[in-house]
Amino acid sequence: MAEHYATLAVDELIESVLAHYERLWPRIEELVRTHATGPGLVLEGSALRPERVATLDVPHTAAVWLTADEDVVRARIRAAGRFDAATREERFLMDKFLARNVRYQSLMVEAVDLPGPARVDVGKDRPVSEIADAVLAQAS
């Protein structure tokens, strides 16, 4: 994985992850359809591409995307990776991962902001209960 991030440019990383998510889509669609009439299912993950989810015509389903601005994403990735204690090489890899995530999120936000799925910005210090309420309001 380190070699993948170290050697590919951000656009190549985006192409790679989008191709991976495309391969995952049939299983995701199957999960959604299987659980649409059951007790329920919450799926999360960046592989849930807005333009793909928008094509689903499944009763009893809703889609809401959680987003955060670049500063929040950067702070979370660096905190999780212990950026301050990382080596120069580890910081380089984290920054490449961050660049890919920022670019990916901008593509996702563009897709979500077209007519279709709802979006909730999680903000920097927004309480989880408030985010949950916003998601439920958007999903209903």
CSV table of C-alpha atoms in Angstrom, one decimal:
chain,number,residue,atom,x,y,z
A,1,MET,CA,0.0,0.0,0.0
A,2,ALA,CA,2.9,2.4,0.8
A,3,GLU,CA,4.3,1.8,-2.7
A,4,HIS,CA,0.9,2.5,-4.2
A,5,TYR,CA,0.7,6.0,-2.5
A,6,ALA,CA,4.3,6.8,-2.9
A,7,THR,CA,4.5,6.1,-6.6
A,8,LEU,CA,1.2,7.3,-8.0
A,9,ALA,CA,0.1,10.9,-8.7
A,10,VAL,CA,-3.1,12.1,-7.1
A,11,ASP,CA,-5.0,11.7,-10.4
A,12,GLU,CA,-3.8,8.1,-10.7
A,13,LEU,CA,-4.8,7.4,-7.1
A,14,ILE,CA,-8.3,8.7,-7.9
A,15,GLU,CA,-8.5,6.6,-11.0
A,16,SER,CA,-7.4,3.5,-9.0
A,17,VAL,CA,-9.9,4.1,-6.2
A,18,LEU,CA,-12.8,4.8,-8.6
A,19,ALA,CA,-12.1,1.6,-10.5
A,20,HIS,CA,-12.0,-0.3,-7.2
A,21,TYR,CA,-15.3,1.2,-6.1
A,22,GLU,CA,-16.8,0.3,-9.5
A,23,ARG,CA,-15.9,-3.3,-8.9
A,24,LEU,CA,-17.6,-3.2,-5.5
A,25,TRP,CA,-20.8,-1.7,-6.8
A,26,PRO,CA,-22.6,-5.0,-7.7
A,27,ARG,CA,-22.2,-6.3,-4.1
A,28,ILE,CA,-23.3,-2.9,-2.6
A,29,GLU,CA,-26.4,-2.9,-4.8
A,30,GLU,CA,-27.2,-6.5,-3.7
A,31,LEU,CA,-26.9,-5.5,-0.1
A,32,VAL,CA,-29.2,-2.6,-0.5
A,33,ARG,CA,-31.8,-4.6,-2.4
A,34,THR,CA,-31.6,-7.5,0.1
A,35,HIS,CA,-32.1,-5.4,3.1
A,36,ALA,CA,-34.7,-2.8,1.8
A,37,THR,CA,-37.6,-4.8,3.1
A,38,GLY,CA,-35.9,-6.2,6.2
A,39,PRO,CA,-35.0,-4.8,9.6
A,40,GLY,CA,-32.9,-2.2,8.0
A,41,LEU,CA,-29.3,-1.5,7.0
A,42,VAL,CA,-27.0,1.4,7.3
A,43,LEU,CA,-24.1,1.5,4.9
A,44,GLU,CA,-21.2,3.9,5.1
A,45,GLY,CA,-18.1,4.3,3.1
A,46,SER,CA,-16.6,6.2,0.2
A,47,ALA,CA,-17.5,3.4,-2.2
A,48,LEU,CA,-21.1,4.5,-2.1
A,49,ARG,CA,-20.8,6.8,-5.1
A,50,PRO,CA,-23.7,9.3,-5.3
A,51,GLU,CA,-24.2,8.9,-9.1
A,52,ARG,CA,-24.6,5.1,-8.6
A,53,VAL,CA,-26.8,5.3,-5.5
A,54,ALA,CA,-29.1,7.8,-7.4
A,55,THR,CA,-29.8,5.0,-10.0
A,56,LEU,CA,-31.2,2.7,-7.3
A,57,ASP,CA,-35.0,2.5,-7.4
A,58,VAL,CA,-35.5,0.7,-4.1
A,59,PRO,CA,-38.4,1.4,-1.8
A,60,HIS,CA,-37.8,2.2,1.8
A,61,THR,CA,-34.3,3.5,1.2
A,62,ALA,CA,-32.7,6.9,1.6
A,63,ALA,CA,-29.2,8.3,1.1
A,64,VAL,CA,-27.5,11.0,3.0
A,65,TRP,CA,-23.8,12.0,2.5
A,66,LEU,CA,-21.7,13.3,5.4
A,67,THR,CA,-19.0,15.7,4.4
A,68,ALA,CA,-16.5,17.9,6.1
A,69,ASP,CA,-14.3,20.7,4.8
A,70,GLU,CA,-10.7,20.1,3.9
A,71,ASP,CA,-9.4,21.5,7.3
A,72,VAL,CA,-11.5,19.0,9.2
A,73,VAL,CA,-10.4,16.1,6.9
A,74,ARG,CA,-6.8,17.1,7.2
A,75,ALA,CA,-6.9,17.3,11.0
A,76,ARG,CA,-8.6,13.9,11.4
A,77,ILE,CA,-6.2,12.1,9.1
A,78,ARG,CA,-3.2,13.7,10.7
A,79,ALA,CA,-4.5,12.9,14.2
A,80,ALA,CA,-5.3,9.3,13.3
A,81,GLY,CA,-1.9,8.9,11.7
A,82,ARG,CA,-0.1,10.6,14.6
A,83,PHE,CA,1.5,13.0,12.0
A,84,ASP,CA,3.5,14.9,14.6
A,85,ALA,CA,5.3,11.7,15.6
A,86,ALA,CA,5.7,10.3,12.1
A,87,THR,CA,8.8,10.0,10.1
A,88,ARG,CA,9.4,12.1,7.0
A,89,GLU,CA,8.4,9.1,4.8
A,90,GLU,CA,5.2,8.4,6.9
A,91,ARG,CA,4.3,12.1,6.6
A,92,PHE,CA,4.8,12.0,2.9
A,93,LEU,CA,2.4,9.0,2.6
A,94,MET,CA,-0.2,10.6,4.9
A,95,ASP,CA,0.0,13.8,2.8
A,96,LYS,CA,-0.6,11.7,-0.4
A,97,PHE,CA,-3.5,9.9,1.2
A,98,LEU,CA,-4.9,13.3,2.3
A,99,ALA,CA,-4.5,14.8,-1.2
A,100,ARG,CA,-6.3,11.8,-2.6
A,101,ASN,CA,-9.1,12.1,0.0
A,102,VAL,CA,-9.5,15.8,-0.6
A,103,ARG,CA,-9.8,15.4,-4.3
A,104,TYR,CA,-12.1,12.4,-3.9
A,105,GLN,CA,-14.4,14.4,-1.6
A,106,SER,CA,-14.5,17.3,-4.0
A,107,LEU,CA,-15.7,14.9,-6.7
A,108,MET,CA,-18.2,13.4,-4.4
A,109,VAL,CA,-19.6,16.8,-3.3
A,110,GLU,CA,-20.0,17.8,-6.9
A,111,ALA,CA,-22.0,14.7,-7.5
A,112,VAL,CA,-24.1,15.0,-4.4
A,113,ASP,CA,-24.8,18.7,-5.1
A,114,LEU,CA,-26.5,17.8,-8.3
A,115,PRO,CA,-30.2,17.0,-7.9
A,116,GLY,CA,-30.2,13.8,-5.9
A,117,PRO,CA,-28.9,12.6,-2.5
A,118,ALA,CA,-28.9,14.9,0.5
A,119,ARG,CA,-25.7,16.1,2.2
A,120,VAL,CA,-24.9,17.0,5.8
A,121,ASP,CA,-21.8,18.8,6.7
A,122,VAL,CA,-20.4,17.4,10.0
A,123,GLY,CA,-18.5,20.6,10.8
A,124,LYS,CA,-15.4,20.8,13.0
A,125,ASP,CA,-16.9,20.1,16.5
A,126,ARG,CA,-20.6,19.4,15.7
A,127,PRO,CA,-22.1,17.0,18.2
A,128,VAL,CA,-22.9,13.5,17.0
A,129,SER,CA,-26.5,13.8,18.2
A,130,GLU,CA,-27.0,17.0,16.1
A,131,ILE,CA,-25.5,15.2,13.0
A,132,ALA,CA,-27.7,12.2,13.6
A,133,ASP,CA,-30.8,14.5,13.8
A,134,ALA,CA,-29.8,16.2,10.6
A,135,VAL,CA,-29.3,12.8,8.8
A,136,LEU,CA,-32.7,11.6,10.0
A,137,ALA,CA,-34.3,14.9,8.9
A,138,GLN,CA,-32.8,14.5,5.4
A,139,ALA,CA,-33.7,10.8,5.1
A,140,SER,CA,-37.3,11.3,5.9
